PDB file of C-alpha atoms (C1' of nucleotides) and ligand atoms in Angstrom:
ATOM      1  CA  MET S  28     -36.461  -1.659  11.233  1.00 37.00           C
ATOM      2  CA  VAL S  29     -33.840  -0.238  13.506  1.00 39.00           C
ATOM      3  CA  GLN S  30     -30.377  -0.860  12.167  1.00 43.00           C
ATOM      4  CA  THR S  31     -28.345  -1.994  15.140  1.00 49.00           C
ATOM      5  CA  GLN S  32     -25.251  -2.194  12.959  1.00 63.00           C
ATOM      6  CA  ILE S  33     -23.866  -5.093  14.909  1.00 86.00           C
ATOM      7  CA  LEU S  34     -20.705  -6.515  13.499  1.00 94.00           C
ATOM      8  CA  SER S  35     -20.745 -10.048  12.236  1.00 95.00           C
ATOM      9  CA  LYS S  36     -18.784 -12.752  13.958  1.00 96.00           C
ATOM     10  CA  ASN S  37     -15.640 -12.462  11.844  1.00 97.00           C
ATOM     11  CA  GLN S  38     -15.817  -8.690  11.723  1.00 97.00           C
ATOM     12  CA  GLN S  39     -16.022  -8.604  15.488  1.00 97.00           C
ATOM     13  CA  MET S  40     -13.085 -10.957  15.952  1.00 97.00           C
ATOM     14  CA  VAL S  41     -10.909  -8.932  13.637  1.00 98.00           C
ATOM     15  CA  PHE S  42     -11.998  -5.643  15.133  1.00 97.00           C
ATOM     16  CA  GLN S  43     -11.268  -6.711  18.685  1.00 97.00           C
ATOM     17  CA  ILE S  44      -7.753  -7.716  17.791  1.00 98.00           C
ATOM     18  CA  ILE S  45      -7.071  -4.406  16.085  1.00 98.00           C
ATOM     19  CA  GLU S  46      -8.657  -2.461  18.907  1.00 97.00           C
ATOM     20  CA  LYS S  47      -6.568  -4.143  21.579  1.00 97.00           C
ATOM     21  CA  ALA S  48      -3.315  -3.788  19.682  1.00 97.00           C
ATOM     22  CA  LYS S  49      -0.719  -1.252  20.731  1.00 95.00           C
ATOM     23  CA  GLY S  50       0.092  -0.330  17.151  1.00 96.00           C
ATOM     24  CA  PRO S  51      -0.906  -0.923  13.563  1.00 98.00           C
ATOM     25  CA  LEU S  52      -1.435  -4.543  12.581  1.00 98.00           C
ATOM     26  CA  LYS S  53      -0.768  -6.228   9.273  1.00 98.00           C
ATOM     27  CA  ALA S  54      -3.408  -8.418   7.703  1.00 98.00           C
ATOM     28  CA  TYR S  55      -1.384 -11.592   7.972  1.00 98.00           C
ATOM     29  CA  SER S  56      -0.525 -10.970  11.586  1.00 98.00           C
ATOM     30  CA  ILE S  57      -4.247 -10.611  12.256  1.00 98.00           C
ATOM     31  CA  LEU S  58      -4.788 -13.830  10.358  1.00 98.00           C
ATOM     32  CA  ASN S  59      -2.230 -15.515  12.526  1.00 97.00           C
ATOM     33  CA  ASP S  60      -4.101 -14.409  15.634  1.00 96.00           C
ATOM     34  CA  VAL S  61      -7.560 -15.403  14.520  1.00 96.00           C
ATOM     35  CA  GLN S  62      -6.501 -18.777  13.242  1.00 95.00           C
ATOM     36  CA  LYS S  63      -6.745 -19.988  16.804  1.00 91.00           C
ATOM     37  CA  LYS S  64     -10.393 -18.986  16.743  1.00 92.00           C
ATOM     38  CA  GLY S  65     -11.633 -20.576  13.575  1.00 90.00           C
ATOM     39  CA  ILE S  66     -10.767 -18.275  10.699  1.00 94.00           C
ATOM     40  CA  LYS S  67      -8.568 -20.147   8.266  1.00 94.00           C
ATOM     41  CA  ALA S  68      -7.914 -18.041   5.192  1.00 97.00           C
ATOM     42  CA  PRO S  69      -6.623 -14.558   4.300  1.00 98.00           C
ATOM     43  CA  LEU S  70      -9.799 -13.739   2.451  1.00 98.00           C
ATOM     44  CA  GLN S  71     -11.862 -13.978   5.580  1.00 98.00           C
ATOM     45  CA  VAL S  72      -9.625 -11.413   7.217  1.00 98.00           C
ATOM     46  CA  TYR S  73      -9.572  -9.111   4.209  1.00 98.00           C
ATOM     47  CA  ARG S  74     -13.338  -9.212   3.945  1.00 98.00           C
ATOM     48  CA  ALA S  75     -13.712  -8.222   7.557  1.00 98.00           C
ATOM     49  CA  LEU S  76     -11.120  -5.480   7.103  1.00 98.00           C
ATOM     50  CA  ASP S  77     -12.979  -4.118   4.084  1.00 97.00           C
ATOM     51  CA  LYS S  78     -16.194  -3.925   5.998  1.00 96.00           C
ATOM     52  CA  LEU S  79     -14.570  -2.310   9.025  1.00 96.00           C
ATOM     53  CA  LEU S  80     -12.895   0.257   6.794  1.00 95.00           C
ATOM     54  CA  GLU S  81     -16.194   1.005   5.125  1.00 93.00           C
ATOM     55  CA  LEU S  82     -17.819   1.545   8.510  1.00 92.00           C
ATOM     56  CA  GLY S  83     -14.976   3.767   9.640  1.00 93.00           C
ATOM     57  CA  LYS S  84     -14.208   1.493  12.598  1.00 95.00           C
ATOM     58  CA  ILE S  85     -10.649   1.078  11.412  1.00 96.00           C
ATOM     59  CA  HIS S  86      -8.256   2.902   9.089  1.00 97.00           C
ATOM     60  CA  LYS S  87      -5.489   1.711   6.840  1.00 98.00           C
ATOM     61  CA  ILE S  88      -2.046   3.222   7.237  1.00 98.00           C
ATOM     62  CA  GLU S  89      -1.185   3.217   3.567  1.00 98.00           C
ATOM     63  CA  SER S  90       2.528   3.674   3.972  1.00 98.00           C
ATOM     64  CA  LYS S  91       2.662   0.557   6.136  1.00 98.00           C
ATOM     65  CA  ASN S  92      -0.087  -1.653   4.748  1.00 98.00           C
ATOM     66  CA  ALA S  93      -1.362  -1.893   8.274  1.00 98.00           C
ATOM     67  CA  PHE S  94      -4.568  -1.241  10.144  1.00 98.00           C
ATOM     68  CA  VAL S  95      -5.507   0.700  13.261  1.00 97.00           C
ATOM     69  CA  ALA S  96      -8.751   1.188  15.140  1.00 96.00           C
ATOM     70  CA  CYS S  97     -10.327   4.607  14.781  1.00 95.00           C
ATOM     71  CA  LYS S  98      -9.714   6.638  17.903  1.00 90.00           C
ATOM     72  CA  ASN S  99     -11.856   9.421  16.724  1.00 84.00           C
ATOM     73  CA  SER S 100     -15.540   8.779  17.008  1.00 73.00           C
ATOM     74  CA  ASN S 101     -16.359  11.665  14.735  1.00 54.00           C
ATOM     75  CA  CYS S 102     -14.434  10.688  11.631  1.00 61.00           C
ATOM     76  CA  GLU S 103     -17.352   8.785  10.186  1.00 63.00           C
ATOM     77  CA  ILE S 104     -16.901   6.675   7.139  1.00 65.00           C
ATOM     78  CA  THR S 105     -13.190   7.294   6.850  1.00 72.00           C
ATOM     79  CA  LYS S 106     -13.477  10.403   4.719  1.00 88.00           C
ATOM     80  CA  ALA S 107     -10.851  12.496   6.415  1.00 92.00           C
ATOM     81  CA  THR S 108      -7.933  10.913   8.188  1.00 95.00           C
ATOM     82  CA  ALA S 109      -4.627  12.154   9.505  1.00 96.00           C
ATOM     83  CA  PHE S 110      -1.929  10.217  11.280  1.00 96.00           C
ATOM     84  CA  SER S 111       1.362  10.863  12.933  1.00 96.00           C
ATOM     85  CA  ILE S 112       3.911   8.120  12.478  1.00 96.00           C
ATOM     86  CA  CYS S 113       7.185   7.761  14.351  1.00 94.00           C
ATOM     87  CA  GLU S 114       9.892   6.611  11.995  1.00 92.00           C
ATOM     88  CA  LYS S 115      11.854   5.002  14.770  1.00 89.00           C
ATOM     89  CA  CYS S 116       9.455   3.150  17.067  1.00 91.00           C
ATOM     90  CA  GLU S 117       6.660   2.963  14.476  1.00 90.00           C
ATOM     91  CA  LYS S 118       4.143   4.421  16.891  1.00 93.00           C
ATOM     92  CA  VAL S 119       1.065   5.666  15.054  1.00 96.00           C
ATOM     93  CA  THR S 120      -1.413   8.168  16.409  1.00 95.00           C
ATOM     94  CA  GLU S 121      -4.578   9.375  14.798  1.00 95.00           C
ATOM     95  CA  ILE S 122      -4.543  13.145  14.765  1.00 94.00           C
ATOM     96  CA  ASN S 123      -7.678  14.786  16.063  1.00 91.00           C
ATOM     97  CA  ASN S 124      -7.341  18.451  15.317  1.00 92.00           C
ATOM     98  CA  SER S 125     -10.331  20.365  14.078  1.00 91.00           C
ATOM     99  CA  LYS S 126      -8.291  23.230  12.685  1.00 94.00           C
ATOM    100  CA  LEU S 127      -6.373  20.826  10.514  1.00 95.00           C
ATOM    101  CA  SER S 128      -9.411  18.879   9.412  1.00 93.00           C
ATOM    102  CA  ASN S 129     -11.338  22.028   8.607  1.00 94.00           C
ATOM    103  CA  TYR S 130      -8.416  23.393   6.679  1.00 95.00           C
ATOM    104  CA  LEU S 131      -8.097  20.239   4.623  1.00 96.00           C
ATOM    105  CA  SER S 132     -11.795  19.674   4.111  1.00 93.00           C
ATOM    106  CA  ASP S 133     -12.129  23.191   2.755  1.00 93.00           C
ATOM    107  CA  PHE S 134      -9.010  23.006   0.630  1.00 94.00           C
ATOM    108  CA  GLN S 135      -9.443  23.983  -2.999  1.00 91.00           C
ATOM    109  CA  ASP S 136      -6.760  24.091  -5.604  1.00 86.00           C
ATOM    110  CA  ASN S 137      -6.823  25.671  -9.021  1.00 83.00           C
ATOM    111  CA  THR S 138      -7.650  22.481 -10.934  1.00 81.00           C
ATOM    112  CA  GLY S 139     -11.369  22.720 -10.359  1.00 80.00           C
ATOM    113  CA  MET S 140     -11.367  19.446  -8.538  1.00 87.00           C
ATOM    114  CA  LYS S 141     -13.837  18.893  -5.718  1.00 83.00           C
ATOM    115  CA  TYR S 142     -12.438  16.744  -2.952  1.00 91.00           C
ATOM    116  CA  ASN S 143     -14.572  14.544  -0.796  1.00 89.00           C
ATOM    117  CA  LYS S 144     -11.898  12.586   0.984  1.00 94.00           C
ATOM    118  CA  TYR S 145      -8.299  12.807   2.075  1.00 96.00           C
ATOM    119  CA  ASN S 146      -5.617  10.909   3.912  1.00 97.00           C
ATOM    120  CA  LEU S 147      -2.604  12.575   5.483  1.00 98.00           C
ATOM    121  CA  GLU S 148       0.398  10.860   7.005  1.00 98.00           C
ATOM    122  CA  PHE S 149       2.992  12.815   8.970  1.00 97.00           C
ATOM    123  CA  PHE S 150       6.379  11.290   9.715  1.00 96.00           C
ATOM    124  CA  GLY S 151       8.870  12.224  12.372  1.00 94.00           C
ATOM    125  CA  PHE S 152      10.111  11.214  15.770  1.00 92.00           C
ATOM    126  CA  CYS S 153       7.867  10.915  18.762  1.00 91.00           C
ATOM    127  CA  LYS S 154       8.635  12.425  22.153  1.00 89.00           C
ATOM    128  CA  LYS S 155      10.408   9.296  23.315  1.00 89.00           C
ATOM    129  CA  CYS S 156      12.475   8.796  20.195  1.00 88.00           C
ATOM    130  CA  LYS S 157      13.713  12.254  19.337  1.00 80.00           C
TER     131      LYS S 157
ATOM    132  CA  MET E  15      35.065  15.480  -7.040  1.00 38.00           C
ATOM    133  CA  VAL E  16      32.019  17.253  -8.485  1.00 41.00           C
ATOM    134  CA  GLN E  17      28.945  15.178  -8.070  1.00 44.00           C
ATOM    135  CA  THR E  18      27.111  15.433 -11.368  1.00 49.00           C
ATOM    136  CA  GLN E  19      24.344  13.280  -9.978  1.00 62.00           C
ATOM    137  CA  ILE E  20      23.822  11.504 -13.240  1.00 84.00           C
ATOM    138  CA  LEU E  21      21.424   8.632 -13.070  1.00 93.00           C
ATOM    139  CA  SER E  22      22.759   5.175 -13.737  1.00 94.00           C
ATOM    140  CA  LYS E  23      21.630   3.226 -16.766  1.00 95.00           C
ATOM    141  CA  ASN E  24      18.787   1.368 -15.100  1.00 96.00           C
ATOM    142  CA  GLN E  25      17.715   4.371 -13.088  1.00 97.00           C
ATOM    143  CA  GLN E  26      17.529   6.395 -16.280  1.00 96.00           C
ATOM    144  CA  MET E  27      15.499   3.776 -18.128  1.00 97.00           C
ATOM    145  CA  VAL E  28      12.996   3.519 -15.340  1.00 98.00           C
ATOM    146  CA  PHE E  29      12.789   7.256 -14.885  1.00 97.00           C
ATOM    147  CA  GLN E  30      12.150   7.936 -18.554  1.00 97.00           C
ATOM    148  CA  ILE E  31       9.251   5.524 -18.614  1.00 97.00           C
ATOM    149  CA  ILE E  32       7.660   7.093 -15.563  1.00 97.00           C
ATOM    150  CA  GLU E  33       8.248  10.584 -16.886  1.00 96.00           C
ATOM    151  CA  LYS E  34       6.599   9.893 -20.216  1.00 97.00           C
ATOM    152  CA  ALA E  35       3.606   8.146 -18.710  1.00 97.00           C
ATOM    153  CA  LYS E  36       0.237   9.868 -18.596  1.00 95.00           C
ATOM    154  CA  GLY E  37      -0.485   8.539 -15.142  1.00 96.00           C
ATOM    155  CA  PRO E  38       0.939   6.605 -12.246  1.00 98.00           C
ATOM    156  CA  LEU E  39       2.720   3.386 -13.151  1.00 98.00           C
ATOM    157  CA  LYS E  40       2.941   0.158 -11.207  1.00 98.00           C
ATOM    158  CA  ALA E  41       6.282  -1.499 -10.690  1.00 98.00           C
ATOM    159  CA  TYR E  42       5.442  -4.581 -12.705  1.00 98.00           C
ATOM    160  CA  SER E  43       4.101  -2.558 -15.584  1.00 98.00           C
ATOM    161  CA  ILE E  44       7.410  -0.705 -15.630  1.00 98.00           C
ATOM    162  CA  LEU E  45       9.169  -4.061 -15.553  1.00 98.00           C
ATOM    163  CA  ASN E  46       7.122  -5.169 -18.504  1.00 97.00           C
ATOM    164  CA  ASP E  47       8.232  -2.106 -20.462  1.00 96.00           C
ATOM    165  CA  VAL E  48      11.914  -2.323 -19.635  1.00 96.00           C
ATOM    166  CA  GLN E  49      12.131  -6.024 -20.325  1.00 95.00           C
ATOM    167  CA  LYS E  50      12.468  -5.118 -23.997  1.00 91.00           C
ATOM    168  CA  LYS E  51      15.551  -3.161 -23.065  1.00 91.00           C
ATOM    169  CA  GLY E  52      17.505  -5.630 -21.024  1.00 90.00           C
ATOM    170  CA  ILE E  53      16.211  -5.492 -17.478  1.00 94.00           C
ATOM    171  CA  LYS E  54      14.997  -8.925 -16.523  1.00 93.00           C
ATOM    172  CA  ALA E  55      13.959  -8.975 -12.874  1.00 97.00           C
ATOM    173  CA  PRO E  56      11.676  -7.063 -10.502  1.00 97.00           C
ATOM    174  CA  LEU E  57      14.559  -6.280  -8.209  1.00 98.00           C
ATOM    175  CA  GLN E  58      16.295  -4.231 -10.834  1.00 98.00           C
ATOM    176  CA  VAL E  59      13.184  -2.099 -11.174  1.00 98.00           C
ATOM    177  CA  TYR E  60      12.649  -1.787  -7.435  1.00 98.00           C
ATOM    178  CA  ARG E  61      16.240  -0.750  -6.920  1.00 98.00           C
ATOM    179  CA  ALA E  62      15.922   1.982  -9.488  1.00 98.00           C
ATOM    180  CA  LEU E  63      12.622   3.081  -7.977  1.00 98.00           C
ATOM    181  CA  ASP E  64      14.188   3.267  -4.506  1.00 97.00           C
ATOM    182  CA  LYS E  65      16.964   5.452  -5.762  1.00 95.00           C
ATOM    183  CA  LEU E  66      14.640   7.729  -7.718  1.00 95.00           C
ATOM    184  CA  LEU E  67      12.403   8.101  -4.679  1.00 94.00           C
ATOM    185  CA  GLU E  68      15.399   8.952  -2.565  1.00 92.00           C
ATOM    186  CA  LEU E  69      16.458  11.616  -5.045  1.00 91.00           C
ATOM    187  CA  GLY E  70      12.956  13.051  -5.182  1.00 92.00           C
ATOM    188  CA  LYS E  71      12.709  12.436  -8.938  1.00 94.00           C
ATOM    189  CA  ILE E  72       9.607  10.323  -8.454  1.00 95.00           C
ATOM    190  CA  HIS E  73       6.981   9.840  -5.772  1.00 96.00           C
ATOM    191  CA  LYS E  74       4.972   6.856  -4.690  1.00 97.00           C
ATOM    192  CA  ILE E  75       1.203   7.130  -4.591  1.00 98.00           C
ATOM    193  CA  GLU E  76       0.730   4.987  -1.527  1.00 98.00           C
ATOM    194  CA  SER E  77      -2.960   4.334  -1.994  1.00 98.00           C
ATOM    195  CA  LYS E  78      -2.244   2.877  -5.430  1.00 98.00           C
ATOM    196  CA  ASN E  79       1.197   1.327  -5.089  1.00 98.00           C
ATOM    197  CA  ALA E  80       2.150   3.325  -8.124  1.00 98.00           C
ATOM    198  CA  PHE E  81       4.784   5.832  -9.100  1.00 98.00           C
ATOM    199  CA  VAL E  82       4.747   9.265 -10.734  1.00 97.00           C
ATOM    200  CA  ALA E  83       7.469  11.665 -11.794  1.00 96.00           C
ATOM    201  CA  CYS E  84       7.857  14.745  -9.629  1.00 95.00           C
ATOM    202  CA  LYS E  85       6.308  17.725 -11.355  1.00 90.00           C
ATOM    203  CA  ASN E  86       7.514  20.055  -8.754  1.00 83.00           C
ATOM    204  CA  SER E  87      11.155  20.900  -8.946  1.00 73.00           C
ATOM    205  CA  ASN E  88      11.164  22.342  -5.468  1.00 55.00           C
ATOM    206  CA  CYS E  89       9.959  19.374  -3.457  1.00 60.00           C
ATOM    207  CA  GLU E  90      13.462  18.118  -2.861  1.00 63.00           C
ATOM    208  CA  ILE E  91      14.028  14.723  -1.395  1.00 64.00           C
ATOM    209  CA  THR E  92      10.360  13.843  -1.171  1.00 72.00           C
ATOM    210  CA  LYS E  93       9.801  15.365   2.226  1.00 88.00           C
ATOM    211  CA  ALA E  94       6.511  17.021   1.559  1.00 92.00           C
ATOM    212  CA  THR E  95       4.126  15.689  -1.031  1.00 95.00           C
ATOM    213  CA  ALA E  96       0.484  16.245  -1.842  1.00 96.00           C
ATOM    214  CA  PHE E  97      -1.581  14.706  -4.591  1.00 96.00           C
ATOM    215  CA  SER E  98      -5.042  14.974  -5.993  1.00 96.00           C
ATOM    216  CA  ILE E  99      -6.486  11.717  -7.209  1.00 96.00           C
ATOM    217  CA  CYS E 100      -9.614  11.282  -9.294  1.00 95.00           C
ATOM    218  CA  GLU E 101     -11.567   8.288  -8.093  1.00 92.00           C
ATOM    219  CA  LYS E 102     -13.151   7.756 -11.465  1.00 90.00           C
ATOM    220  CA  CYS E 103     -10.489   8.221 -14.146  1.00 91.00           C
ATOM    221  CA  GLU E 104      -7.558   7.677 -11.774  1.00 90.00           C
ATOM    222  CA  LYS E 105      -5.891  10.875 -12.872  1.00 94.00           C
ATOM    223  CA  VAL E 106      -3.240  11.957 -10.392  1.00 96.00           C
ATOM    224  CA  THR E 107      -1.867  15.471 -10.073  1.00 95.00           C
ATOM    225  CA  GLU E 108       0.869  16.665  -7.795  1.00 95.00           C
ATOM    226  CA  ILE E 109      -0.411  19.659  -5.878  1.00 94.00           C
ATOM    227  CA  ASN E 110       1.884  22.639  -5.869  1.00 91.00           C
ATOM    228  CA  ASN E 111       0.433  25.100  -3.425  1.00 92.00           C
ATOM    229  CA  SER E 112       2.723  26.982  -1.127  1.00 91.00           C
ATOM    230  CA  LYS E 113      -0.007  27.923   1.334  1.00 94.00           C
ATOM    231  CA  LEU E 114      -0.819  24.273   1.808  1.00 95.00           C
ATOM    232  CA  SER E 115       2.774  23.166   2.059  1.00 93.00           C
ATOM    233  CA  ASN E 116       3.625  25.907   4.512  1.00 93.00           C
ATOM    234  CA  TYR E 117       0.595  25.067   6.579  1.00 95.00           C
ATOM    235  CA  LEU E 118       1.527  21.416   6.740  1.00 95.00           C
ATOM    236  CA  SER E 119       5.238  21.925   7.240  1.00 93.00           C
ATOM    237  CA  ASP E 120       4.504  24.169  10.200  1.00 93.00           C
ATOM    238  CA  PHE E 121       1.840  21.938  11.649  1.00 94.00           C
ATOM    239  CA  GLN E 122       2.247  21.023  15.290  1.00 91.00           C
ATOM    240  CA  ASP E 123      -0.070  18.916  17.354  1.00 86.00           C
ATOM    241  CA  ASN E 124      -0.212  18.471  21.088  1.00 83.00           C
ATOM    242  CA  THR E 125       1.760  15.237  21.194  1.00 81.00           C
ATOM    243  CA  GLY E 126       5.129  16.951  21.158  1.00 80.00           C
ATOM    244  CA  MET E 127       6.059  15.244  17.973  1.00 86.00           C
ATOM    245  CA  LYS E 128       8.313  17.014  15.492  1.00 82.00           C
ATOM    246  CA  TYR E 129       7.452  16.247  11.898  1.00 90.00           C
ATOM    247  CA  ASN E 130       9.987  16.240   9.145  1.00 89.00           C
ATOM    248  CA  LYS E 131       7.956  14.706   6.383  1.00 94.00           C
ATOM    249  CA  TYR E 132       4.386  14.261   5.222  1.00 96.00           C
ATOM    250  CA  ASN E 133       2.328  12.773   2.450  1.00 97.00           C
ATOM    251  CA  LEU E 134      -1.191  13.894   1.645  1.00 98.00           C
ATOM    252  CA  GLU E 135      -3.591  12.314  -0.799  1.00 98.00           C
ATOM    253  CA  PHE E 136      -6.851  14.011  -1.746  1.00 97.00           C
ATOM    254  CA  PHE E 137      -9.595  12.039  -3.459  1.00 96.00           C
ATOM    255  CA  GLY E 138     -12.489  13.300  -5.507  1.00 94.00           C
ATOM    256  CA  PHE E 139     -13.649  13.786  -9.066  1.00 92.00           C
ATOM    257  CA  CYS E 140     -11.721  15.791 -11.567  1.00 91.00           C
ATOM    258  CA  LYS E 141     -13.240  18.442 -13.815  1.00 90.00           C
ATOM    259  CA  LYS E 142     -13.996  15.928 -16.546  1.00 89.00           C
ATOM    260  CA  CYS E 143     -15.469  13.294 -14.277  1.00 89.00           C
ATOM    261  CA  LYS E 144     -17.671  15.226 -11.899  1.00 81.00           C
TER     262      LYS E 144
ATOM    263  C1'  DT I   4     -44.751 -18.636   7.295  1.00 63.28           C
ATOM    264  C1'  DT I   5     -42.439 -18.904   3.441  1.00 63.28           C
ATOM    265  C1'  DA I   6     -40.174 -17.519  -0.500  1.00 63.28           C
ATOM    266  C1'  DA I   7     -37.075 -14.075  -2.138  1.00 63.28           C
ATOM    267  C1'  DT I   8     -33.047 -11.287  -1.378  1.00 63.28           C
ATOM    268  C1'  DA I   9     -29.016  -9.746   0.619  1.00 63.28           C
ATOM    269  C1'  DA I  10     -25.018 -10.376   3.531  1.00 63.28           C
ATOM    270  C1'  DA I  11     -21.591 -13.187   5.434  1.00 63.28           C
ATOM    271  C1'  DT I  12     -18.821 -17.391   5.441  1.00 63.28           C
ATOM    272  C1'  DG I  13     -15.786 -21.206   3.870  1.00 63.28           C
ATOM    273  C1'  DT I  14     -12.330 -22.985   0.724  1.00 63.28           C
ATOM    274  C1'  DT I  15      -8.894 -23.527  -2.834  1.00 63.28           C
ATOM    275  C1'  DA I  16      -6.148 -21.395  -5.908  1.00 63.28           C
ATOM    276  C1'  DT I  17      -3.644 -17.619  -7.731  1.00 63.28           C
ATOM    277  C1'  DA I  18      -2.363 -12.730  -8.652  1.00 63.28           C
ATOM    278  C1'  DA I  19       0.230  -8.688  -7.461  1.00 63.28           C
ATOM    279  C1'  DT I  20       3.669  -6.407  -4.796  1.00 63.28           C
ATOM    280  C1'  DA I  21       8.173  -6.502  -2.684  1.00 63.28           C
ATOM    281  C1'  DT I  22      12.591  -8.219  -0.582  1.00 63.28           C
ATOM    282  C1'  DA I  23      16.643 -11.643   0.717  1.00 63.28           C
ATOM    283  C1'  DA I  24      20.926 -13.408  -0.426  1.00 63.28           C
ATOM    284  C1'  DC I  25      24.834 -13.797  -3.058  1.00 63.28           C
ATOM    285  C1'  DA I  26      28.016 -13.055  -7.045  1.00 63.28           C
ATOM    286  C1'  DA I  27      30.037 -10.003 -10.231  1.00 63.28           C
ATOM    287  C1'  DG I  28      31.124  -5.670 -12.666  1.00 63.28           C
ATOM    288  C1'  DC I  29      32.263  -0.727 -13.072  1.00 63.28           C
ATOM    289  C1'  DC I  30      34.602   3.473 -11.731  1.00 63.28           C
ATOM    290  C1'  DG I  31      36.962   6.977  -9.308  1.00 63.28           C
ATOM    291  C1'  DT I  32      40.529   7.364  -5.721  1.00 63.28           C
ATOM    292  C1'  DT I  33      44.866   6.306  -3.471  1.00 63.28           C
TER     293       DT I  33
ATOM    294  C1'  DA A  10      47.356  -2.389  -8.730  1.00 63.28           C
ATOM    295  C1'  DA A  11      44.291  -2.362  -4.896  1.00 63.28           C
ATOM    296  C1'  DC A  12      40.599  -0.590  -2.326  1.00 63.28           C
ATOM    297  C1'  DG A  13      35.843   1.131  -1.570  1.00 63.28           C
ATOM    298  C1'  DG A  14      31.432   2.382  -2.964  1.00 63.28           C
ATOM    299  C1'  DC A  15      27.800   1.871  -5.896  1.00 63.28           C
ATOM    300  C1'  DT A  16      25.388  -0.480  -9.477  1.00 63.28           C
ATOM    301  C1'  DT A  17      24.061  -4.658 -11.832  1.00 63.28           C
ATOM    302  C1'  DG A  18      22.623  -9.554 -12.586  1.00 63.28           C
ATOM    303  C1'  DT A  19      20.238 -13.655 -11.031  1.00 63.28           C
ATOM    304  C1'  DT A  20      17.536 -16.993  -8.482  1.00 63.28           C
ATOM    305  C1'  DA A  21      14.566 -17.730  -5.028  1.00 63.28           C
ATOM    306  C1'  DT A  22      11.186 -16.393  -1.801  1.00 63.28           C
ATOM    307  C1'  DA A  23       8.337 -13.412   1.245  1.00 63.28           C
ATOM    308  C1'  DT A  24       4.416 -10.471   1.718  1.00 63.28           C
ATOM    309  C1'  DT A  25       0.087  -8.500   0.458  1.00 63.28           C
ATOM    310  C1'  DA A  26      -4.272  -9.049  -1.832  1.00 63.28           C
ATOM    311  C1'  DT A  27      -7.983 -10.906  -4.913  1.00 63.28           C
ATOM    312  C1'  DA A  28     -10.675 -14.402  -8.115  1.00 63.28           C
ATOM    313  C1'  DA A  29     -14.007 -17.832  -8.390  1.00 63.28           C
ATOM    314  C1'  DC A  30     -17.291 -20.679  -6.661  1.00 63.28           C
ATOM    315  C1'  DA A  31     -20.156 -23.154  -3.139  1.00 63.28           C
ATOM    316  C1'  DT A  32     -22.680 -22.718   1.063  1.00 63.28           C
ATOM    317  C1'  DT A  33     -24.804 -20.740   5.001  1.00 63.28           C
ATOM    318  C1'  DT A  34     -27.062 -17.270   7.728  1.00 63.28           C
ATOM    319  C1'  DA A  35     -29.752 -13.168   8.356  1.00 63.28           C
ATOM    320  C1'  DT A  36     -33.325  -9.716   6.591  1.00 63.28           C
ATOM    321  C1'  DT A  37     -37.074  -8.387   4.075  1.00 63.28           C
ATOM    322  C1'  DA A  38     -41.525  -8.611   2.160  1.00 63.28           C
ATOM    323  C1'  DA A  39     -45.489 -11.163   0.185  1.00 63.28           C
TER     324       DA A  39
HETATM  325 ZN1   ZN F  24     -10.660   7.781  12.701  1.00 63.28          ZN
HETATM  326 ZN1   ZN F  25       9.014   6.815  18.525  1.00 63.28          ZN
HETATM  327 ZN1   ZN F  26       7.313  16.340  -6.229  1.00 63.28          ZN
HETATM  328 ZN1   ZN F  27     -11.382  11.998 -13.534  1.00 63.28          ZN
END
DNA sequence: TTAATAAATGTTATAATATAACAAGCCGTT
DNA sequence: AACGGCTTGTTATATTATAACATTTATTAA
């Protein structure tokens, strides 16, 4: 059977909110939004978030415990992510730079470890804030 | 006056525990340890952690909400950190690779943003686990 | 079609992580 | 002694995330 990979009802609700947002959203702020539409409990939000992360539709900004929609159709399955984060206005942008991603995906250190995933967060001031 | 930059009592207690640990420690596990030695409340641990982070004596592994001692005397003030994390045994190693750190410190994207800090976390399987 | 299986939902309770607010102590400087 | 800055102590609370269990809905396969 053809896998249409349609999101479930809750997954869709949560995704749409994240997608429309101007910046990263926290789980409980998402919860607050979707409570108008039927979802009652944190767990329902977290389950949707987990699934969306797994699908690579969203990413978690670890330093903020917040979630953004993937703006980068080719970073499947959330294996290689890089973000730029303004420390003043909190603006977050997903970096799409093939040189950087190639460099990091090919990175090898001397510990004999084989990497299959990375997450990079840059901090600074955006054009407006500097 | 000459700033000897000696750690305070609580800061020292917390730092010693993190330094001796084999892996990253969570705040409440640190609390559990130091409760034998007088510290009673989470806040006392978090305050020490904040200070140690600020001094660059420890780093936070954001994906784990856990703390490790800096193994890298030259990464002052926690401005540029990179870690390798084993997804099986949870071993965490601070990466000390000047090519990588130069590459990242010099990185510029097309958004006009000037970066002054980054954190990179690599995931994979260590030598023992792969 | 129907039974089996897997995925998603609903619900209540609770765990784990982190900060607010306020009072008091210590220590070097003036 | 008095001031200022930093550190500590304490209680309460906010924020983030998961456990456990029951039920429902969707997919697969006989
Ligand atoms: Zn992405
Ligand atoms: Zn900004
Ligand atoms: Zn370091
Ligand atoms: Zn390992």
